Short mmCIF file of C-alpha atoms and ligand atoms in Angstrom, two decimals:
data_model
loop_
_atom_site.label_atom_id
_atom_site.label_comp_id
_atom_site.label_asym_id
_atom_site.label_seq_id
_atom_site.Cartn_x
_atom_site.Cartn_y
_atom_site.Cartn_z
CA UNK X 1 7.72 -34.34 -15.95
CA UNK X 2 3.95 -34.97 -16.11
CA UNK X 3 1.96 -31.87 -16.75
CA UNK X 4 0.93 -29.82 -13.76
CA UNK X 5 -2.75 -29.24 -14.22
CA UNK X 6 -4.64 -26.61 -12.25
CA UNK X 7 -6.93 -29.33 -10.83
CA UNK X 8 -3.77 -31.10 -9.41
CA UNK X 9 -2.37 -27.84 -8.04
CA UNK X 10 -5.58 -26.80 -6.42
CA UNK X 11 -6.05 -30.13 -4.80
CA UNK X 12 -2.49 -30.25 -3.43
CA UNK X 13 -2.81 -26.67 -2.16
CA UNK X 14 -6.02 -27.63 -0.24
CA UNK X 15 -4.71 -30.86 1.15
CA UNK X 16 -1.37 -29.62 2.31
CA UNK X 17 -2.63 -26.32 3.70
CA UNK X 18 -1.45 -23.75 1.21
CA UNK X 19 -4.75 -22.39 0.05
CA UNK X 20 -8.33 -23.42 0.95
CA UNK X 21 -11.71 -22.57 -0.74
CA UNK X 22 -13.04 -19.65 1.26
CA UNK X 23 -15.99 -20.09 3.68
CA UNK X 24 -16.09 -23.81 3.00
CA UNK X 25 -18.12 -24.67 6.09
CA UNK X 26 -21.01 -22.80 4.61
CA UNK X 27 -20.74 -24.38 1.16
CA UNK X 28 -18.01 -22.03 0.02
CA UNK X 29 -18.18 -18.65 -1.71
CA UNK X 30 -17.41 -18.57 -5.43
CA UNK X 31 -13.79 -17.39 -6.16
CA UNK X 32 -12.93 -16.70 -2.52
CA UNK X 33 -9.65 -18.29 -1.18
CA UNK X 34 -8.09 -18.45 2.18
CA UNK X 35 -4.39 -18.90 2.69
CA UNK X 36 -3.81 -21.81 5.09
CA UNK X 37 -0.84 -22.49 7.54
CA UNK X 38 1.68 -22.98 4.77
CA UNK X 39 0.31 -20.44 2.32
CA UNK X 40 0.42 -17.71 4.85
CA UNK X 41 4.09 -18.47 5.56
CA UNK X 42 4.98 -18.44 1.89
CA UNK X 43 3.10 -15.23 1.31
CA UNK X 44 4.66 -13.53 4.26
CA UNK X 45 8.12 -14.67 3.08
CA UNK X 46 7.37 -13.24 -0.39
CA UNK X 47 6.28 -9.91 1.06
CA UNK X 48 9.34 -9.73 3.53
CA UNK X 49 11.77 -10.45 0.61
CA UNK X 50 10.11 -7.79 -1.54
CA UNK X 51 10.37 -5.20 1.24
CA UNK X 52 13.98 -6.15 1.99
CA UNK X 53 14.91 -6.05 -1.75
CA UNK X 54 13.14 -2.82 -2.69
CA UNK X 55 12.89 -0.77 0.34
CA UNK X 56 15.42 -1.85 3.11
CA UNK X 57 18.35 -2.35 0.68
CA UNK X 58 17.78 0.85 -1.27
CA UNK X 59 18.72 4.24 0.09
CA UNK X 60 16.44 5.97 -2.39
CA UNK X 61 13.26 4.24 -1.24
CA UNK X 62 10.83 4.64 1.63
CA UNK X 63 7.57 2.79 2.57
CA UNK X 64 4.16 3.68 3.69
CA UNK X 65 1.15 1.75 4.94
CA UNK X 66 -1.92 3.81 4.12
CA UNK X 67 -5.62 3.48 4.82
CA UNK X 68 -7.56 1.09 2.53
CA UNK X 69 -10.52 3.50 2.17
CA UNK X 70 -9.56 6.98 1.00
CA UNK X 71 -11.36 10.17 0.37
CA UNK X 72 -13.61 9.42 -2.55
CA UNK X 73 -12.24 12.49 -4.38
CA UNK X 74 -9.01 10.57 -4.78
CA UNK X 75 -10.77 8.15 -7.18
CA UNK X 76 -12.29 11.09 -9.12
CA UNK X 77 -8.86 12.67 -9.60
CA UNK X 78 -7.14 9.35 -10.41
CA UNK X 79 -9.70 8.68 -13.18
CA UNK X 80 -10.85 5.42 -11.62
CA UNK X 81 -14.52 6.46 -11.13
CA UNK X 82 -14.78 7.49 -14.75
CA UNK X 83 -12.61 4.93 -16.59
CA UNK X 84 -11.82 1.85 -14.47
CA UNK X 85 -14.23 -0.26 -16.36
CA UNK X 86 -14.54 -3.53 -18.18
CA UNK X 87 -17.09 -4.19 -21.05
CA UNK X 88 -19.87 -6.33 -19.67
CA UNK X 89 -22.30 -8.51 -21.71
CA UNK X 90 -25.01 -10.77 -20.38
CA UNK X 91 -26.61 -13.84 -21.93
CA UNK X 92 -30.33 -12.94 -22.53
CA UNK X 93 -31.31 -16.60 -21.83
CA UNK X 94 -29.47 -17.69 -18.71
CA UNK X 95 -28.18 -14.21 -17.55
CA UNK X 96 -24.51 -15.44 -17.27
CA UNK X 97 -22.29 -12.38 -17.41
CA UNK X 98 -19.03 -12.14 -19.35
CA UNK X 99 -16.27 -9.68 -20.17
CA UNK X 100 -16.94 -8.81 -23.80
CA UNK X 101 -13.13 -8.56 -24.48
CA UNK X 102 -12.62 -12.16 -23.25
CA UNK X 103 -15.14 -14.10 -25.34
CA UNK X 104 -16.18 -14.41 -28.94
CA UNK X 105 -19.58 -12.78 -29.13
CA UNK X 106 -20.46 -14.70 -32.32
CA UNK X 107 -20.24 -18.05 -30.38
CA UNK X 108 -22.91 -19.64 -28.27
CA UNK X 109 -23.09 -18.80 -24.51
CA UNK X 110 -20.59 -21.18 -22.68
CA UNK X 111 -23.15 -21.88 -19.94
CA UNK X 112 -26.49 -22.46 -21.78
CA UNK X 113 -25.32 -23.04 -25.33
CA UNK X 114 -27.78 -20.51 -26.82
CA UNK X 115 -26.42 -18.43 -29.76
CA UNK X 116 -26.66 -14.72 -30.54
CA UNK X 117 -28.27 -13.86 -27.20
CA UNK X 118 -25.76 -11.46 -25.69
CA UNK X 119 -26.78 -7.94 -24.61
CA UNK X 120 -24.76 -5.02 -26.11
CA UNK X 121 -21.47 -4.45 -24.19
CA UNK X 122 -21.88 -1.94 -21.36
CA UNK X 123 -19.17 -0.25 -19.23
CA UNK X 124 -19.02 -1.85 -15.80
CA UNK X 125 -17.03 -0.02 -13.14
CA UNK X 126 -14.83 -2.27 -11.08
CA UNK X 127 -14.75 -0.17 -7.85
CA UNK X 128 -15.96 -1.81 -4.81
CA UNK X 129 -18.44 0.49 -3.14
CA UNK X 130 -19.22 0.84 0.57
CA UNK X 131 -20.82 3.38 2.96
CA UNK X 132 -19.05 5.12 5.77
CA UNK X 133 -21.00 5.61 9.00
CA UNK X 134 -24.61 4.71 9.78
CA UNK X 135 -26.27 6.37 6.68
CA UNK X 136 -26.37 4.51 3.49
CA UNK X 137 -26.92 7.52 1.23
CA UNK X 138 -24.98 9.21 -1.60
CA UNK X 139 -23.03 11.49 0.96
CA UNK X 140 -21.64 8.35 2.66
CA UNK X 141 -20.39 6.49 -0.43
CA UNK X 142 -16.76 5.43 -0.36
CA UNK X 143 -14.52 2.83 -2.18
CA UNK X 144 -12.19 0.20 -1.31
CA UNK X 145 -8.97 0.99 -3.07
CA UNK X 146 -8.52 -0.76 -6.46
CA UNK X 147 -4.79 -0.28 -6.33
CA UNK X 148 -2.34 0.66 -3.53
CA UNK X 149 -0.69 3.25 -5.75
CA UNK X 150 -2.89 6.23 -5.19
CA UNK X 151 -1.93 6.72 -1.52
CA UNK X 152 1.75 7.05 -2.55
CA UNK X 153 0.71 9.95 -4.84
CA UNK X 154 -1.57 11.57 -2.31
CA UNK X 155 1.04 11.33 0.47
CA UNK X 156 3.80 12.49 -1.83
CA UNK X 157 4.10 15.97 -0.24
CA UNK X 158 4.20 14.56 3.25
CA UNK X 159 6.67 11.79 2.44
CA UNK X 160 8.91 14.41 0.64
CA UNK X 161 8.72 16.68 3.74
CA UNK X 162 9.23 13.99 6.42
CA UNK X 163 11.84 11.78 4.80
CA UNK X 164 13.96 14.73 3.21
CA UNK X 165 14.38 12.45 0.12
CA UNK X 166 15.43 14.02 -3.25
CA UNK X 167 14.19 13.09 -6.69
CA UNK X 168 14.90 10.46 -7.95
CA UNK X 169 13.42 8.45 -5.10
CA UNK X 170 10.59 5.95 -4.67
CA UNK X 171 7.71 5.13 -2.28
CA UNK X 172 6.65 1.56 -1.78
CA UNK X 173 3.48 0.02 -0.40
CA UNK X 174 2.00 -3.45 -0.06
CA UNK X 175 -1.40 -4.43 0.90
CA UNK X 176 -4.98 -5.43 -0.15
CA UNK X 177 -6.74 -4.08 -3.23
CA UNK X 178 -10.37 -4.73 -4.28
CA UNK X 179 -11.93 -4.99 -7.67
CA UNK X 180 -15.54 -6.10 -8.48
CA UNK X 181 -14.12 -8.30 -11.26
CA UNK X 182 -16.84 -9.60 -13.75
CA UNK X 183 -15.04 -12.88 -14.21
CA UNK X 184 -12.82 -13.80 -11.34
CA UNK X 185 -11.32 -17.23 -11.72
CA UNK X 186 -8.35 -19.42 -12.44
CA UNK X 187 -7.74 -20.16 -8.75
CA UNK X 188 -5.99 -17.12 -7.02
CA UNK X 189 -5.10 -15.51 -10.44
CA UNK X 190 -8.06 -13.17 -10.67
CA UNK X 191 -9.80 -12.40 -7.37
CA UNK X 192 -12.00 -9.65 -6.17
CA UNK X 193 -9.73 -9.22 -3.11
CA UNK X 194 -5.99 -9.57 -3.57
CA UNK X 195 -2.67 -8.06 -2.59
CA UNK X 196 -0.32 -5.83 -4.41
CA UNK X 197 3.25 -4.70 -3.84
CA UNK X 198 3.78 -1.44 -5.69
CA UNK X 199 6.51 1.20 -6.14
CA UNK X 200 6.00 4.76 -7.34
CA UNK X 201 9.45 6.06 -8.46
CA UNK X 202 9.51 9.78 -8.77
CA UNK X 203 11.96 11.15 -11.47
CA UNK X 204 12.82 14.06 -13.56
CA UNK X 205 10.76 13.83 -16.80
CA UNK X 206 13.78 13.85 -18.98
CA UNK X 207 15.05 10.60 -17.37
CA UNK X 208 12.01 8.38 -17.74
CA UNK X 209 13.55 6.07 -20.29
CA UNK X 210 16.64 5.37 -18.17
CA UNK X 211 14.50 4.61 -15.14
CA UNK X 212 12.07 2.55 -17.05
CA UNK X 213 14.89 0.28 -18.27
CA UNK X 214 16.40 0.17 -14.81
CA UNK X 215 13.13 -1.08 -13.20
CA UNK X 216 12.65 -3.66 -15.97
CA UNK X 217 16.00 -5.08 -14.91
CA UNK X 218 15.05 -5.08 -11.20
CA UNK X 219 11.78 -6.89 -11.98
CA UNK X 220 13.86 -9.54 -13.84
CA UNK X 221 16.18 -9.90 -10.82
CA UNK X 222 13.19 -10.23 -8.50
CA UNK X 223 11.83 -13.18 -10.61
CA UNK X 224 15.12 -14.95 -10.01
CA UNK X 225 14.94 -14.40 -6.24
CA UNK X 226 11.48 -16.01 -6.19
CA UNK X 227 12.53 -18.98 -8.29
CA UNK X 228 10.04 -18.06 -11.01
CA UNK X 229 10.97 -19.75 -14.26
CA UNK X 230 12.40 -16.96 -16.57
CA UNK X 231 11.66 -19.12 -19.59
CA UNK X 232 8.01 -18.80 -18.85
CA UNK X 233 8.02 -15.02 -18.57
CA UNK X 234 7.42 -12.92 -21.71
CA UNK X 235 7.22 -9.12 -22.10
CA UNK X 236 4.06 -7.72 -23.78
CA UNK X 237 4.52 -4.14 -25.03
CA UNK X 238 0.96 -2.83 -24.46
CA UNK X 239 -0.08 -0.97 -27.61
CA UNK X 240 -1.62 2.48 -27.85
CA UNK X 241 -5.32 2.39 -27.10
CA UNK X 242 -4.95 -0.65 -24.78
CA UNK X 243 -2.96 0.98 -21.94
CA UNK X 244 -4.50 2.11 -18.71
CA UNK X 245 -5.69 5.70 -18.88
CA UNK X 246 -2.71 7.02 -16.93
CA UNK X 247 0.14 5.34 -18.89
CA UNK X 248 2.38 6.53 -21.78
CA UNK X 249 4.27 3.19 -21.90
CA UNK X 250 3.44 -0.17 -20.30
CA UNK X 251 5.21 -3.49 -20.39
CA UNK X 252 3.18 -6.44 -19.04
CA UNK X 253 5.33 -9.27 -17.76
CA UNK X 254 3.26 -12.25 -18.84
CA UNK X 255 3.72 -15.66 -17.32
CA UNK X 256 2.94 -19.01 -18.97
CA UNK X 257 0.36 -20.27 -16.47
CA UNK X 258 -1.28 -23.79 -16.94
CA UNK X 259 -4.30 -21.89 -18.21
CA UNK X 260 -2.37 -19.74 -20.73
CA UNK X 261 -0.06 -16.81 -21.08
CA UNK X 262 -1.42 -14.07 -18.66
CA UNK X 263 -0.26 -10.97 -16.86
CA UNK X 264 1.93 -11.42 -13.89
CA UNK X 265 3.30 -7.94 -13.27
CA UNK X 266 3.21 -4.59 -14.94
CA UNK X 267 5.69 -1.78 -15.55
CA UNK X 268 4.23 1.58 -16.43
CA UNK X 269 5.40 5.20 -17.24
CA UNK X 270 2.59 7.09 -15.50
CA UNK X 271 4.14 10.51 -16.38
CA UNK X 272 2.86 13.23 -13.98
CA UNK X 273 -0.79 12.18 -14.68
CA UNK X 274 -1.48 11.38 -11.04
CA UNK X 275 0.30 14.13 -9.20
CA UNK X 276 -1.00 16.70 -11.59
CA UNK X 277 -4.47 15.52 -11.33
CA UNK X 278 -4.34 15.42 -7.47
CA UNK X 279 -2.92 19.01 -7.57
CA UNK X 280 -5.91 20.01 -9.76
CA UNK X 281 -8.65 18.31 -7.75
CA UNK X 282 -7.25 19.23 -4.31
CA UNK X 283 -6.38 22.84 -5.37
CA UNK X 284 -2.87 22.31 -3.78
CA UNK X 285 -0.62 22.61 -6.86
CA UNK X 286 2.19 24.05 -4.79
CA UNK X 287 2.40 20.94 -2.68
CA UNK X 288 3.17 18.51 -5.61
CA UNK X 289 5.75 20.81 -7.22
CA UNK X 290 9.24 19.73 -6.52
CA UNK X 291 12.12 22.34 -6.40
CA UNK X 292 15.48 20.76 -7.34
CA UNK X 293 17.91 21.87 -4.49
CA UNK X 294 20.80 22.33 -6.83
CA UNK X 295 19.44 23.84 -10.06
CA UNK X 296 16.43 25.44 -8.50
CA UNK X 297 14.21 24.00 -11.30
CA UNK X 298 10.58 23.67 -10.30
CA UNK X 299 8.63 20.71 -11.77
CA UNK X 300 6.00 18.04 -11.07
CA UNK X 301 7.93 14.74 -10.92
CA UNK X 302 7.09 12.00 -13.32
CA UNK X 303 6.63 8.39 -12.24
CA UNK X 304 7.77 4.94 -13.15
CA UNK X 305 5.67 2.27 -11.53
CA UNK X 306 6.71 -1.34 -11.22
CA UNK X 307 3.73 -3.31 -9.79
CA UNK X 308 3.71 -6.84 -8.49
CA UNK X 309 0.70 -8.91 -7.47
CA UNK X 310 1.41 -10.99 -4.40
CA UNK X 311 -1.03 -13.74 -5.19
CA UNK X 312 0.19 -14.10 -8.75
CA UNK X 313 3.76 -14.26 -7.60
CA UNK X 314 2.82 -17.08 -5.27
CA UNK X 315 0.89 -18.89 -8.11
CA UNK X 316 3.81 -18.48 -10.55
CA UNK X 317 6.24 -19.81 -7.81
CA UNK X 318 3.95 -22.77 -7.23
CA UNK X 319 3.97 -23.53 -10.98
CA UNK X 320 7.76 -22.91 -11.42
CA UNK X 321 8.97 -24.80 -8.36
CA UNK X 322 6.76 -27.87 -8.70
CA UNK X 323 8.32 -31.18 -9.79
CA UNK X 324 7.63 -34.90 -9.96
CA UNK X 325 10.69 -37.09 -9.92
CA UNK X 326 11.49 -40.74 -9.73
CA UNK X 327 13.55 -41.08 -6.47
CA UNK X 328 14.77 -44.05 -4.39
CA UNK X 329 12.57 -45.01 -1.46
CA UNK X 330 14.24 -45.58 1.93
CA UNK X 331 13.77 -49.42 1.52
CA UNK X 332 16.70 -51.78 1.04
CA UNK X 333 15.73 -53.17 -2.36
CA UNK X 334 16.80 -50.10 -4.46
CA UNK X 335 13.14 -49.45 -5.40
CA UNK X 336 12.07 -46.06 -6.58
CA UNK X 337 8.83 -44.06 -6.38
CA UNK X 338 7.53 -40.71 -7.48
CA UNK X 339 8.34 -37.91 -5.23
CA UNK X 340 6.46 -34.61 -5.56
CA UNK X 341 8.62 -31.74 -4.61
CA UNK X 342 8.50 -27.89 -4.51
CA UNK X 343 11.99 -26.62 -5.19
CA UNK X 344 11.15 -23.23 -3.51
CA UNK X 345 14.15 -20.82 -2.92
CA UNK X 346 15.27 -21.91 0.46
CA UNK X 347 14.73 -18.51 2.11
CA UNK X 348 11.13 -18.44 0.78
CA UNK X 349 10.00 -22.01 1.76
CA UNK X 350 7.19 -22.00 4.26
CA UNK X 351 8.89 -24.37 6.57
CA UNK X 352 12.65 -24.18 6.77
CA UNK X 353 13.47 -27.22 8.86
CA UNK X 354 11.58 -30.38 9.85
CA UNK X 355 12.66 -32.22 13.00
CA UNK X 356 11.92 -35.91 12.73
CA UNK X 357 12.72 -38.27 15.58
CA UNK X 358 13.13 -41.79 14.19
CA UNK X 359 10.72 -43.27 16.72
CA UNK X 360 8.24 -41.86 19.18
CA UNK X 361 10.27 -43.32 22.09
CA UNK X 362 11.03 -40.92 24.93
CA UNK X 363 14.80 -41.29 24.47
CA UNK X 364 14.51 -39.60 21.09
CA UNK X 365 11.66 -37.22 21.55
CA UNK X 366 13.38 -35.86 24.70
CA UNK X 367 16.23 -34.71 22.38
CA UNK X 368 14.14 -33.90 19.29
CA UNK X 369 11.37 -31.72 20.79
CA UNK X 370 13.74 -29.25 22.67
CA UNK X 371 15.94 -29.18 19.46
CA UNK X 372 12.75 -28.19 17.42
CA UNK X 373 11.85 -25.54 20.07
CA UNK X 374 15.39 -24.05 19.98
CA UNK X 375 15.50 -23.85 16.11
CA UNK X 376 11.94 -22.41 16.09
CA UNK X 377 13.37 -19.28 17.66
CA UNK X 378 15.10 -18.49 14.48
CA UNK X 379 13.15 -20.28 11.67
CA UNK X 380 9.63 -21.86 10.97
CA UNK X 381 10.12 -25.43 12.11
CA UNK X 382 7.82 -28.39 11.87
CA UNK X 383 8.05 -31.33 14.34
CA UNK X 384 6.73 -34.64 13.13
CA UNK X 385 7.09 -38.11 14.90
CA UNK X 386 4.38 -40.00 13.06
CA UNK X 387 4.66 -42.56 10.13
CA UNK X 388 7.84 -44.02 8.53
CA UNK X 389 10.79 -41.81 7.98
CA UNK X 390 10.43 -42.31 4.22
CA UNK X 391 6.82 -41.05 4.22
CA UNK X 392 7.82 -38.10 6.39
CA UNK X 393 10.62 -37.08 3.95
CA UNK X 394 8.12 -37.31 1.05
CA UNK X 395 5.64 -35.20 2.94
CA UNK X 396 8.28 -32.47 3.65
CA UNK X 397 9.42 -32.63 -0.06
CA UNK X 398 5.77 -32.01 -1.01
CA UNK X 399 5.62 -28.80 0.96
CA UNK X 400 9.02 -27.71 -0.05
CA UNK X 401 10.97 -27.98 3.23
CA UNK X 402 14.64 -27.52 2.40
CA UNK X 403 16.05 -29.54 5.41
CA UNK X 404 14.92 -32.58 7.26
CA UNK X 405 16.77 -33.17 10.56
CA UNK X 406 16.55 -36.86 11.85
CA UNK X 407 17.24 -37.73 15.45
CA UNK X 408 18.04 -41.43 15.65
CA UNK X 409 19.40 -43.86 18.25
CA UNK X 410 23.06 -43.06 17.24
CA UNK X 411 22.36 -39.43 18.23
CA UNK X 412 22.25 -40.67 21.93
CA UNK X 413 25.89 -41.76 21.41
CA UNK X 414 27.47 -39.31 18.98
CA UNK X 415 25.43 -36.24 19.72
CA UNK X 416 24.87 -35.75 15.98
CA UNK X 417 21.79 -35.76 13.68
CA UNK X 418 21.24 -36.59 10.05
CA UNK X 419 20.55 -33.55 7.86
CA UNK X 420 18.86 -34.37 4.51
CA UNK X 421 18.88 -31.74 1.68
CA UNK X 422 15.53 -31.49 -0.23
CA UNK X 423 17.05 -30.95 -3.64
CA UNK X 424 20.01 -33.36 -3.65
CA UNK X 425 18.49 -35.77 -1.12
CA UNK X 426 22.02 -36.13 0.16
CA UNK X 427 22.37 -36.89 3.90
CA UNK X 428 25.01 -35.50 6.23
CA UNK X 429 25.87 -36.12 9.76
CA UNK X 430 26.05 -32.83 11.72
CA UNK X 431 26.93 -32.38 15.46
CA UNK X 432 24.00 -31.17 17.48
CA UNK X 433 25.99 -28.19 18.77
CA UNK X 434 27.07 -27.29 15.17
CA UNK X 435 23.51 -27.67 13.68
CA UNK X 436 22.35 -24.08 14.10
CA UNK X 437 25.54 -22.68 12.46
CA UNK X 438 25.26 -25.30 9.66
CA UNK X 439 21.59 -24.19 8.91
CA UNK X 440 22.38 -20.55 9.16
CA UNK X 441 24.92 -20.96 6.30
CA UNK X 442 22.21 -22.39 4.11
CA UNK X 443 19.65 -19.57 4.22
N1 GAP M 1 -1.22 0.35 -9.90
C1 GAP M 1 -1.26 -0.26 -11.20
C2 GAP M 1 -2.09 -1.43 -11.19
O1 GAP M 1 -2.90 -1.68 -10.29
P1 GAP M 1 -2.81 -3.56 -12.64
O2 GAP M 1 -2.10 -4.17 -13.84
O3 GAP M 1 -4.20 -3.29 -12.74
O4 GAP M 1 -1.97 -2.17 -12.32
C3 GAP M 1 -1.23 -4.68 -10.86
O5 GAP M 1 -2.48 -4.41 -11.35
C4 GAP M 1 -0.99 -6.13 -10.56
O6 GAP M 1 -1.87 -6.48 -9.56
C5 GAP M 1 -1.18 -7.13 -11.68
O7 GAP M 1 0.06 -7.07 -12.53
C6 GAP M 1 -1.45 -8.36 -11.05
O8 GAP M 1 -0.25 -8.91 -10.49
C7 GAP M 1 -2.24 -7.92 -9.76
N2 GAP M 1 -3.72 -7.96 -9.96
C8 GAP M 1 -4.53 -7.16 -10.66
N3 GAP M 1 -5.72 -7.61 -10.64
C9 GAP M 1 -5.85 -8.69 -9.89
C10 GAP M 1 -6.89 -9.60 -9.54
N4 GAP M 1 -8.13 -9.35 -9.82
N5 GAP M 1 -6.56 -10.66 -8.83
C11 GAP M 1 -5.32 -10.92 -8.43
N6 GAP M 1 -4.23 -10.03 -8.78
C12 GAP M 1 -4.45 -9.01 -9.56
#
């Protein structure tokens, strides 16, 4: 298969409506991306599957959806205000800024080519600042959350009370996080505004190794559900001194992106760092202390945190599921051409079914359009009556639609349609009144 370059992927995403450059009408805004009609479907499907897999299907999990902007004391307690920093250097000539840990400071500036001109590395805090209310002074400063995790710690006493869960149990949340990254880039890989899906799993401290291994297995299972190529995923045991300030053990799950091996997800043993710090800073120690209902033991639960980036999941899926194949055209002469196809898992594909009347004649569209409307009550459906059927199949392959349903002139006699499978390209004749049941079995 020809190499999938980022240029090719970015162009395809823009042309087909997965991901657009943000604010394009105004000349764009660097490193800002908008999810288009197909991208938003794919992203929503990923999030829905994650919630089903890790919240709905587990009796030991509950979810929350907390405010994006929390009391600023939260970020003091969590350590983010003091330590959530990257080392920043600036070229003295052209003032381009870099992360000191990502470049060789002995080499010339990549932008202007001048050598030995970098400033000394300085700690740069990644928190996105804002002001609450009409006064822009120090008393009004607040921060957009840099991770969804903290609300799950801060809400721990209320969740425990309301849900009547017993340790071990987990709290899950998904949503936006903001970081003032020094060097955003590589398409949606590193953004200043992105989405996370996170679990804080509360455990007895003696059981941390067991639960760490359990969640590593669950993360592996999740990769499979998303169609992410397991051969491209590698564990990185993050060494002492390089882990986040709260972690006693971290594994980064790295993915082999076209721009190199980079972090996809993380799994961390956060100990009782967060709960204990919130107890200290809020003065409410009693509220984060858990009493075991059987043994009566009182302790602050420890936490295993599997964390998943939504945007990086989507990017790893695009890379894993992309293919270019030689395939027969619909012509008579046995010719082949290149078909571009996304082999997304069927349940995650942005469009599940395309309804394609063979011609624009009323006889066919009067069957096809109501059929599309009926199926759209269940699945995301696309209706397309333009261009040759071969071109329409290729277009649907290119956006990963698992099934194309063709309404042709035979339909008027046999009340059946042709269903084409994206992956095998096999075609089957299915009775109109059996079509919904047929498709239901595929998803
Ligand atoms: N609560 C732990 C935490 O936030 P992290 O490794 O900093 O850990 C978790 O972030 C995940 O969020 C990453 O594994 C990645 O998938 C995603 N992520 C982090 N920074 C990102 C960025 N700037 N742009 C896109 N995704 C990002």
